[in-house]
Amino acid sequence: MKLVTFEQAGRIGIGLLRDDQIIDLTALAPDMIGLIELGEQGAARARAMAGAAVTFIPLTDVKLLAPIHEPRRNVMCVGKNYAEHTRESYEARGENVEAIDYPVIFTKTTTCINGPYDDIPYNATVSEKIDYEAELAVIIGRRVKNATREEAQAAVFGYTVLNDVTARDLQTLHKQFFKGKSLDGSCPIGPWIVTADEIADPYALRITCRVNGELRQDSTAETMTFDIPTIIGHLSRGMTLLPGDIIATGTPSGVGFAMKPPVFLRPGDVVECAIEGIGAIRNRIALAA
């Protein structure tokens, strides 16, 4: 299933996308987290509603929001999870490349969530080194703690596209990731969640990022250092993961700050992050109001 959160005439609802039509599921749950919390029962009822639906909402009549547009917890992220991106990051900072033995974990605030087609705010007084990172995001579907590999994989509800927009100067200034990753609007996500049963092999999905049509990132020849069950296993060790939690699994090489010379995003630029089999998000860099 492809599941969306949409806004229409001031009303926010959730739905199942079929071709270019939305089947309204708002009677089933008030929001996407509520639907996820219903588990298999909710999925079965959603499919039944879709099968019986006689009215549809045209996709062109709504605004798509982030599928989980108001997460209850920070987005959990994995850094340096592609070897070539790890190398380019160290070399861009003039540092020796180091082996990554455990997942590098950081978070992005809930207030950085942005829609799949909304503008990314740009404020030069805050940062002039805004960068992109196309990523596969995992949506957790059940409470899980101290998960085995099997339990970790079973906890995956679905997948979506995420752009881990980063203020590189703030990331360096504060000597950790949190502030530079958490500016308002710095986490476009969507355009929908594709449920796990629709994705046979998430590692085979090509991840790309284009800026103004120019291909910058392409994961075709790259693979994750830590796979999804390993990431969930580490995160859930002594810490309960909840339905609706969002995990960004890392970005492949090709980010702007590692280019020679570095190239950062500027107002007017359009960034498109796409994942094969899921979809694409497109966001314009725009001066903050």
mmCIF file of C-alpha atoms in Angstrom:
data_model
loop_
_atom_site.group_PDB
_atom_site.id
_atom_site.type_symbol
_atom_site.label_atom_id
_atom_site.label_comp_id
_atom_site.label_asym_id
_atom_site.label_seq_id
_atom_site.Cartn_x
_atom_site.Cartn_y
_atom_site.Cartn_z
ATOM 1 C CA MET A 1 0.000 0.000 0.000
ATOM 2 C CA LYS A 2 0.957 3.616 -0.537
ATOM 3 C CA LEU A 3 -0.286 5.668 2.389
ATOM 4 C CA VAL A 4 -0.538 9.452 2.360
ATOM 5 C CA THR A 5 -1.325 12.326 4.667
ATOM 6 C CA PHE A 6 -3.138 15.103 2.832
ATOM 7 C CA GLU A 7 -4.740 18.472 3.352
ATOM 8 C CA GLN A 8 -7.942 19.424 1.564
ATOM 9 C CA ALA A 9 -10.021 22.524 2.241
ATOM 10 C CA GLY A 10 -8.385 22.973 5.633
ATOM 11 C CA ARG A 11 -8.920 19.359 6.674
ATOM 12 C CA ILE A 12 -6.014 16.968 7.276
ATOM 13 C CA GLY A 13 -6.667 13.310 6.558
ATOM 14 C CA ILE A 14 -4.941 10.068 5.728
ATOM 15 C CA GLY A 15 -5.540 7.868 2.748
ATOM 16 C CA LEU A 16 -4.515 5.005 0.526
ATOM 17 C CA LEU A 17 -3.175 6.068 -2.855
ATOM 18 C CA ARG A 18 -4.328 4.058 -5.854
ATOM 19 C CA ASP A 19 -3.067 5.388 -9.176
ATOM 20 C CA ASP A 20 -3.922 9.106 -8.976
ATOM 21 C CA GLN A 21 -6.829 8.670 -6.573
ATOM 22 C CA ILE A 22 -6.926 8.742 -2.781
ATOM 23 C CA ILE A 23 -9.203 6.476 -0.770
ATOM 24 C CA ASP A 24 -9.948 8.354 2.454
ATOM 25 C CA LEU A 25 -9.019 6.335 5.547
ATOM 26 C CA THR A 26 -9.626 9.095 8.089
ATOM 27 C CA ALA A 27 -12.611 7.219 9.546
ATOM 28 C CA LEU A 28 -10.191 4.430 10.434
ATOM 29 C CA ALA A 29 -7.648 6.538 12.332
ATOM 30 C CA PRO A 30 -7.161 10.258 13.002
ATOM 31 C CA ASP A 31 -3.618 10.333 11.651
ATOM 32 C CA MET A 32 -0.861 8.121 10.272
ATOM 33 C CA ILE A 33 0.549 7.184 13.668
ATOM 34 C CA GLY A 34 -2.931 6.096 14.739
ATOM 35 C CA LEU A 35 -3.215 3.914 11.650
ATOM 36 C CA ILE A 36 0.205 2.369 12.253
ATOM 37 C CA GLU A 37 -0.715 1.627 15.865
ATOM 38 C CA LEU A 38 -3.649 -0.490 14.660
ATOM 39 C CA GLY A 39 -1.123 -3.006 13.327
ATOM 40 C CA GLU A 40 -2.229 -5.866 11.101
ATOM 41 C CA GLN A 41 -5.857 -5.226 11.976
ATOM 42 C CA GLY A 42 -5.533 -1.678 10.692
ATOM 43 C CA ALA A 43 -3.845 -2.819 7.487
ATOM 44 C CA ALA A 44 -6.614 -5.371 6.863
ATOM 45 C CA ARG A 45 -9.330 -2.798 7.489
ATOM 46 C CA ALA A 46 -7.574 -0.304 5.208
ATOM 47 C CA ARG A 47 -7.500 -2.865 2.403
ATOM 48 C CA ALA A 48 -11.165 -3.693 2.999
ATOM 49 C CA MET A 49 -12.113 -0.016 2.852
ATOM 50 C CA ALA A 50 -10.112 0.347 -0.357
ATOM 51 C CA GLY A 51 -11.898 -2.646 -1.884
ATOM 52 C CA ALA A 52 -15.311 -1.280 -0.997
ATOM 53 C CA ALA A 53 -14.608 2.357 -1.843
ATOM 54 C CA VAL A 54 -16.983 4.062 -4.246
ATOM 55 C CA THR A 55 -15.751 7.635 -3.780
ATOM 56 C CA PHE A 56 -12.234 8.843 -4.416
ATOM 57 C CA ILE A 57 -10.328 12.075 -3.956
ATOM 58 C CA PRO A 58 -8.232 13.105 -6.968
ATOM 59 C CA LEU A 59 -4.598 13.529 -6.023
ATOM 60 C CA THR A 60 -4.645 16.880 -7.828
ATOM 61 C CA ASP A 61 -7.290 18.170 -5.383
ATOM 62 C CA VAL A 62 -5.130 17.862 -2.265
ATOM 63 C CA LYS A 63 -1.826 19.024 -0.852
ATOM 64 C CA LEU A 64 0.373 16.149 0.258
ATOM 65 C CA LEU A 65 1.972 16.607 3.665
ATOM 66 C CA ALA A 66 4.800 14.621 5.178
ATOM 67 C CA PRO A 67 3.273 11.148 5.750
ATOM 68 C CA ILE A 68 3.946 11.569 9.472
ATOM 69 C CA HIS A 69 3.659 15.336 9.585
ATOM 70 C CA GLU A 70 3.681 15.639 13.390
ATOM 71 C CA PRO A 71 5.999 12.912 14.748
ATOM 72 C CA ARG A 72 5.918 12.493 18.495
ATOM 73 C CA ARG A 73 9.674 11.999 18.721
ATOM 74 C CA ASN A 74 12.777 13.259 16.956
ATOM 75 C CA VAL A 75 13.754 11.664 13.671
ATOM 76 C CA MET A 76 16.516 9.135 14.393
ATOM 77 C CA CYS A 77 19.359 9.211 11.887
ATOM 78 C CA VAL A 78 22.398 7.147 10.984
ATOM 79 C CA GLY A 79 25.508 8.983 9.827
ATOM 80 C CA LYS A 80 28.345 7.688 7.670
ATOM 81 C CA ASN A 81 26.430 4.563 6.683
ATOM 82 C CA TYR A 82 27.820 4.367 3.133
ATOM 83 C CA ALA A 83 31.560 3.747 2.830
ATOM 84 C CA GLU A 84 32.146 6.155 -0.062
ATOM 85 C CA HIS A 85 30.254 8.943 1.717
ATOM 86 C CA THR A 86 32.287 8.237 4.860
ATOM 87 C CA ARG A 87 35.487 8.589 2.843
ATOM 88 C CA GLU A 88 34.432 11.807 1.130
ATOM 89 C CA SER A 89 33.349 13.316 4.462
ATOM 90 C CA TYR A 90 36.686 12.661 6.171
ATOM 91 C CA GLU A 91 38.696 13.831 3.176
ATOM 92 C CA ALA A 92 36.636 17.010 2.775
ATOM 93 C CA ARG A 93 37.557 17.915 6.353
ATOM 94 C CA GLY A 94 41.221 17.019 5.842
ATOM 95 C CA GLU A 95 40.995 14.102 8.268
ATOM 96 C CA ASN A 96 42.240 10.544 8.026
ATOM 97 C CA VAL A 97 39.567 8.041 7.063
ATOM 98 C CA GLU A 98 38.537 5.972 10.077
ATOM 99 C CA ALA A 99 36.692 2.679 10.196
ATOM 100 C CA ILE A 100 33.116 2.890 11.488
ATOM 101 C CA ASP A 101 32.573 0.008 13.908
ATOM 102 C CA TYR A 102 29.137 1.005 15.203
ATOM 103 C CA PRO A 103 26.304 3.054 13.725
ATOM 104 C CA VAL A 104 26.754 6.819 14.178
ATOM 105 C CA ILE A 105 23.464 7.991 15.696
ATOM 106 C CA PHE A 106 22.006 11.505 15.872
ATOM 107 C CA THR A 107 18.530 13.048 15.729
ATOM 108 C CA LYS A 108 16.624 15.825 13.976
ATOM 109 C CA THR A 109 13.928 17.741 15.849
ATOM 110 C CA THR A 110 10.234 17.225 15.158
ATOM 111 C CA THR A 111 9.965 20.861 14.034
ATOM 112 C CA CYS A 112 12.250 20.239 11.057
ATOM 113 C CA ILE A 113 9.660 17.990 9.349
ATOM 114 C CA ASN A 114 8.695 19.380 5.949
ATOM 115 C CA GLY A 115 6.345 18.336 3.175
ATOM 116 C CA PRO A 116 7.407 16.450 0.057
ATOM 117 C CA TYR A 117 6.961 19.502 -2.201
ATOM 118 C CA ASP A 118 7.264 22.411 0.235
ATOM 119 C CA ASP A 119 9.991 25.035 0.230
ATOM 120 C CA ILE A 120 13.098 24.602 2.377
ATOM 121 C CA PRO A 121 13.679 27.876 4.276
ATOM 122 C CA TYR A 122 16.997 29.636 3.707
ATOM 123 C CA ASN A 123 18.307 32.293 6.089
ATOM 124 C CA ALA A 124 21.851 33.468 5.373
ATOM 125 C CA THR A 125 22.165 34.955 8.863
ATOM 126 C CA VAL A 126 21.765 31.423 10.257
ATOM 127 C CA SER A 127 23.720 29.392 7.682
ATOM 128 C CA GLU A 128 25.163 29.830 4.204
ATOM 129 C CA LYS A 129 26.266 26.210 3.879
ATOM 130 C CA ILE A 130 23.043 24.301 3.372
ATOM 131 C CA ASP A 131 23.533 20.813 1.935
ATOM 132 C CA TYR A 132 21.362 17.896 0.804
ATOM 133 C CA GLU A 133 21.397 14.189 1.746
ATOM 134 C CA ALA A 134 18.983 11.807 0.009
ATOM 135 C CA GLU A 135 18.069 8.891 2.264
ATOM 136 C CA LEU A 136 15.843 5.861 2.626
ATOM 137 C CA ALA A 137 13.728 6.289 5.751
ATOM 138 C CA VAL A 138 12.259 3.398 7.735
ATOM 139 C CA ILE A 139 8.962 3.740 9.599
ATOM 140 C CA ILE A 140 8.634 1.612 12.740
ATOM 141 C CA GLY A 141 5.346 -0.284 13.020
ATOM 142 C CA ARG A 142 5.335 -1.739 16.530
ATOM 143 C CA ARG A 143 6.848 -1.281 19.970
ATOM 144 C CA VAL A 144 10.186 -3.031 20.080
ATOM 145 C CA LYS A 145 13.045 -3.168 22.584
ATOM 146 C CA ASN A 146 16.269 -5.200 22.552
ATOM 147 C CA ALA A 147 15.232 -6.530 19.155
ATOM 148 C CA THR A 148 16.737 -9.606 17.547
ATOM 149 C CA ARG A 149 17.354 -9.374 13.791
ATOM 150 C CA GLU A 150 14.059 -11.123 13.134
ATOM 151 C CA GLU A 151 12.150 -8.855 15.524
ATOM 152 C CA ALA A 152 13.835 -5.784 14.043
ATOM 153 C CA GLN A 153 12.822 -6.626 10.494
ATOM 154 C CA ALA A 154 9.297 -7.501 11.617
ATOM 155 C CA ALA A 155 9.041 -4.081 13.256
ATOM 156 C CA VAL A 156 9.378 -2.265 9.918
ATOM 157 C CA PHE A 157 6.035 -0.823 8.841
ATOM 158 C CA GLY A 158 7.232 0.762 5.634
ATOM 159 C CA TYR A 159 9.625 3.032 3.779
ATOM 160 C CA THR A 160 9.700 6.584 2.475
ATOM 161 C CA VAL A 161 12.051 9.194 0.993
ATOM 162 C CA LEU A 162 13.828 11.712 3.233
ATOM 163 C CA ASN A 163 16.203 14.613 2.606
ATOM 164 C CA ASP A 164 18.491 15.110 5.611
ATOM 165 C CA VAL A 165 19.131 18.810 4.886
ATOM 166 C CA THR A 166 22.216 19.923 6.818
ATOM 167 C CA ALA A 167 23.768 23.272 7.774
ATOM 168 C CA ARG A 168 27.431 22.240 7.436
ATOM 169 C CA ASP A 169 28.811 25.343 9.137
ATOM 170 C CA LEU A 170 26.646 24.759 12.211
ATOM 171 C CA GLN A 171 27.541 21.077 12.193
ATOM 172 C CA THR A 172 31.228 22.068 12.388
ATOM 173 C CA LEU A 173 30.720 24.986 14.758
ATOM 174 C CA HIS A 174 28.982 22.934 17.442
ATOM 175 C CA LYS A 175 31.159 19.838 16.883
ATOM 176 C CA GLN A 176 28.184 17.499 16.736
ATOM 177 C CA PHE A 177 25.298 16.893 14.364
ATOM 178 C CA PHE A 178 22.165 17.963 16.254
ATOM 179 C CA LYS A 179 21.972 21.728 15.654
ATOM 180 C CA GLY A 180 23.187 21.619 12.064
ATOM 181 C CA LYS A 181 20.613 18.935 11.253
ATOM 182 C CA SER A 182 17.614 20.523 12.978
ATOM 183 C CA LEU A 183 16.808 23.845 11.345
ATOM 184 C CA ASP A 184 13.099 24.337 10.711
ATOM 185 C CA GLY A 185 12.022 22.713 7.453
ATOM 186 C CA SER A 186 15.247 20.729 7.108
ATOM 187 C CA CYS A 187 13.595 17.324 6.830
ATOM 188 C CA PRO A 188 11.382 16.999 3.734
ATOM 189 C CA ILE A 189 9.819 13.557 3.728
ATOM 190 C CA GLY A 190 7.372 11.629 1.571
ATOM 191 C CA PRO A 191 5.588 11.723 -0.698
ATOM 192 C CA TRP A 192 4.010 8.656 0.900
ATOM 193 C CA ILE A 193 4.837 5.531 2.907
ATOM 194 C CA VAL A 194 5.159 2.317 0.940
ATOM 195 C CA THR A 195 4.357 -0.588 3.259
ATOM 196 C CA ALA A 196 7.067 -3.166 3.844
ATOM 197 C CA ASP A 197 5.183 -5.949 2.051
ATOM 198 C CA GLU A 198 5.562 -3.998 -1.202
ATOM 199 C CA ILE A 199 9.379 -3.779 -0.992
ATOM 200 C CA ALA A 200 11.094 -7.118 -1.565
ATOM 201 C CA ASP A 201 14.660 -5.798 -1.128
ATOM 202 C CA PRO A 202 15.128 -2.281 0.276
ATOM 203 C CA TYR A 203 18.890 -2.470 -0.379
ATOM 204 C CA ALA A 204 18.323 -2.844 -4.115
ATOM 205 C CA LEU A 205 16.461 0.463 -4.397
ATOM 206 C CA ARG A 206 18.417 3.122 -6.259
ATOM 207 C CA ILE A 207 18.688 6.397 -4.310
ATOM 208 C CA THR A 208 19.344 9.597 -6.264
ATOM 209 C CA CYS A 209 19.540 13.312 -5.618
ATOM 210 C CA ARG A 210 19.388 15.958 -8.331
ATOM 211 C CA VAL A 211 19.944 19.693 -7.898
ATOM 212 C CA ASN A 212 18.402 21.778 -10.680
ATOM 213 C CA GLY A 213 18.298 18.562 -12.731
ATOM 214 C CA GLU A 214 21.994 17.734 -12.231
ATOM 215 C CA LEU A 215 22.607 14.273 -10.784
ATOM 216 C CA ARG A 216 24.608 14.643 -7.563
ATOM 217 C CA GLN A 217 23.989 11.407 -5.656
ATOM 218 C CA ASP A 218 23.466 7.908 -7.032
ATOM 219 C CA SER A 219 23.631 4.841 -4.803
ATOM 220 C CA THR A 220 23.800 2.329 -7.670
ATOM 221 C CA ALA A 221 27.324 1.143 -6.794
ATOM 222 C CA GLU A 222 27.029 1.645 -3.029
ATOM 223 C CA THR A 223 25.550 -0.337 -0.158
ATOM 224 C CA MET A 224 24.810 0.367 3.484
ATOM 225 C CA THR A 225 27.525 -0.413 6.006
ATOM 226 C CA PHE A 226 24.907 -1.318 8.623
ATOM 227 C CA ASP A 227 21.686 -2.902 7.352
ATOM 228 C CA ILE A 228 18.237 -2.100 8.671
ATOM 229 C CA PRO A 229 17.947 -4.915 11.279
ATOM 230 C CA THR A 230 21.379 -3.933 12.626
ATOM 231 C CA ILE A 231 20.356 -0.271 12.907
ATOM 232 C CA ILE A 232 17.088 -1.138 14.654
ATOM 233 C CA GLY A 233 18.916 -3.590 16.897
ATOM 234 C CA HIS A 234 21.346 -0.913 18.084
ATOM 235 C CA LEU A 235 18.666 1.740 18.507
ATOM 236 C CA SER A 236 16.357 -0.575 20.437
ATOM 237 C CA ARG A 237 19.038 -1.787 22.826
ATOM 238 C CA GLY A 238 17.713 -0.590 26.165
ATOM 239 C CA MET A 239 15.474 1.951 24.389
ATOM 240 C CA THR A 240 11.920 1.290 23.259
ATOM 241 C CA LEU A 241 11.068 2.188 19.686
ATOM 242 C CA LEU A 242 7.460 3.203 19.079
ATOM 243 C CA PRO A 243 5.013 2.927 16.192
ATOM 244 C CA GLY A 244 5.556 5.860 13.873
ATOM 245 C CA ASP A 245 9.211 6.398 14.759
ATOM 246 C CA ILE A 246 11.199 7.558 11.725
ATOM 247 C CA ILE A 247 14.727 6.269 11.085
ATOM 248 C CA ALA A 248 16.878 7.804 8.335
ATOM 249 C CA THR A 249 19.362 5.158 7.240
ATOM 250 C CA GLY A 250 22.190 7.298 5.819
ATOM 251 C CA THR A 251 23.155 8.887 2.525
ATOM 252 C CA PRO A 252 25.390 7.802 -0.356
ATOM 253 C CA SER A 253 28.316 9.868 -1.655
ATOM 254 C CA GLY A 254 27.962 13.044 -3.699
ATOM 255 C CA VAL A 255 27.029 15.646 -1.092
ATOM 256 C CA GLY A 256 27.778 19.295 -1.805
ATOM 257 C CA PHE A 257 30.337 20.029 0.901
ATOM 258 C CA ALA A 258 32.598 17.224 -0.391
ATOM 259 C CA MET A 259 32.715 18.600 -3.940
ATOM 260 C CA LYS A 260 35.889 20.380 -5.070
ATOM 261 C CA PRO A 261 35.265 23.215 -4.512
ATOM 262 C CA PRO A 262 32.289 22.736 -2.171
ATOM 263 C CA VAL A 263 28.909 23.644 -3.649
ATOM 264 C CA PHE A 264 26.061 24.595 -1.310
ATOM 265 C CA LEU A 265 22.386 25.184 -1.949
ATOM 266 C CA ARG A 266 21.171 28.691 -2.731
ATOM 267 C CA PRO A 267 17.708 30.296 -2.964
ATOM 268 C CA GLY A 268 15.995 29.185 -6.152
ATOM 269 C CA ASP A 269 17.699 25.788 -6.294
ATOM 270 C CA VAL A 270 15.372 22.800 -6.640
ATOM 271 C CA VAL A 271 16.402 19.556 -4.939
ATOM 272 C CA GLU A 272 14.837 16.260 -5.996
ATOM 273 C CA CYS A 273 15.457 13.142 -3.896
ATOM 274 C CA ALA A 274 14.121 9.920 -5.366
ATOM 275 C CA ILE A 275 14.103 6.262 -4.430
ATOM 276 C CA GLU A 276 13.270 3.609 -6.983
ATOM 277 C CA GLY A 277 10.040 1.812 -6.127
ATOM 278 C CA ILE A 278 8.953 4.487 -3.649
ATOM 279 C CA GLY A 279 8.777 7.946 -5.206
ATOM 280 C CA ALA A 280 10.362 11.381 -5.286
ATOM 281 C CA ILE A 281 10.257 14.574 -3.240
ATOM 282 C CA ARG A 282 11.024 17.971 -4.798
ATOM 283 C CA ASN A 283 11.778 21.032 -2.719
ATOM 284 C CA ARG A 284 12.817 24.554 -3.646
ATOM 285 C CA ILE A 285 15.271 26.508 -1.543
ATOM 286 C CA ALA A 286 13.500 29.746 -0.639
ATOM 287 C CA LEU A 287 14.359 32.790 1.466
ATOM 288 C CA ALA A 288 12.827 32.428 4.911
ATOM 289 C CA ALA A 289 9.937 34.769 5.612
#
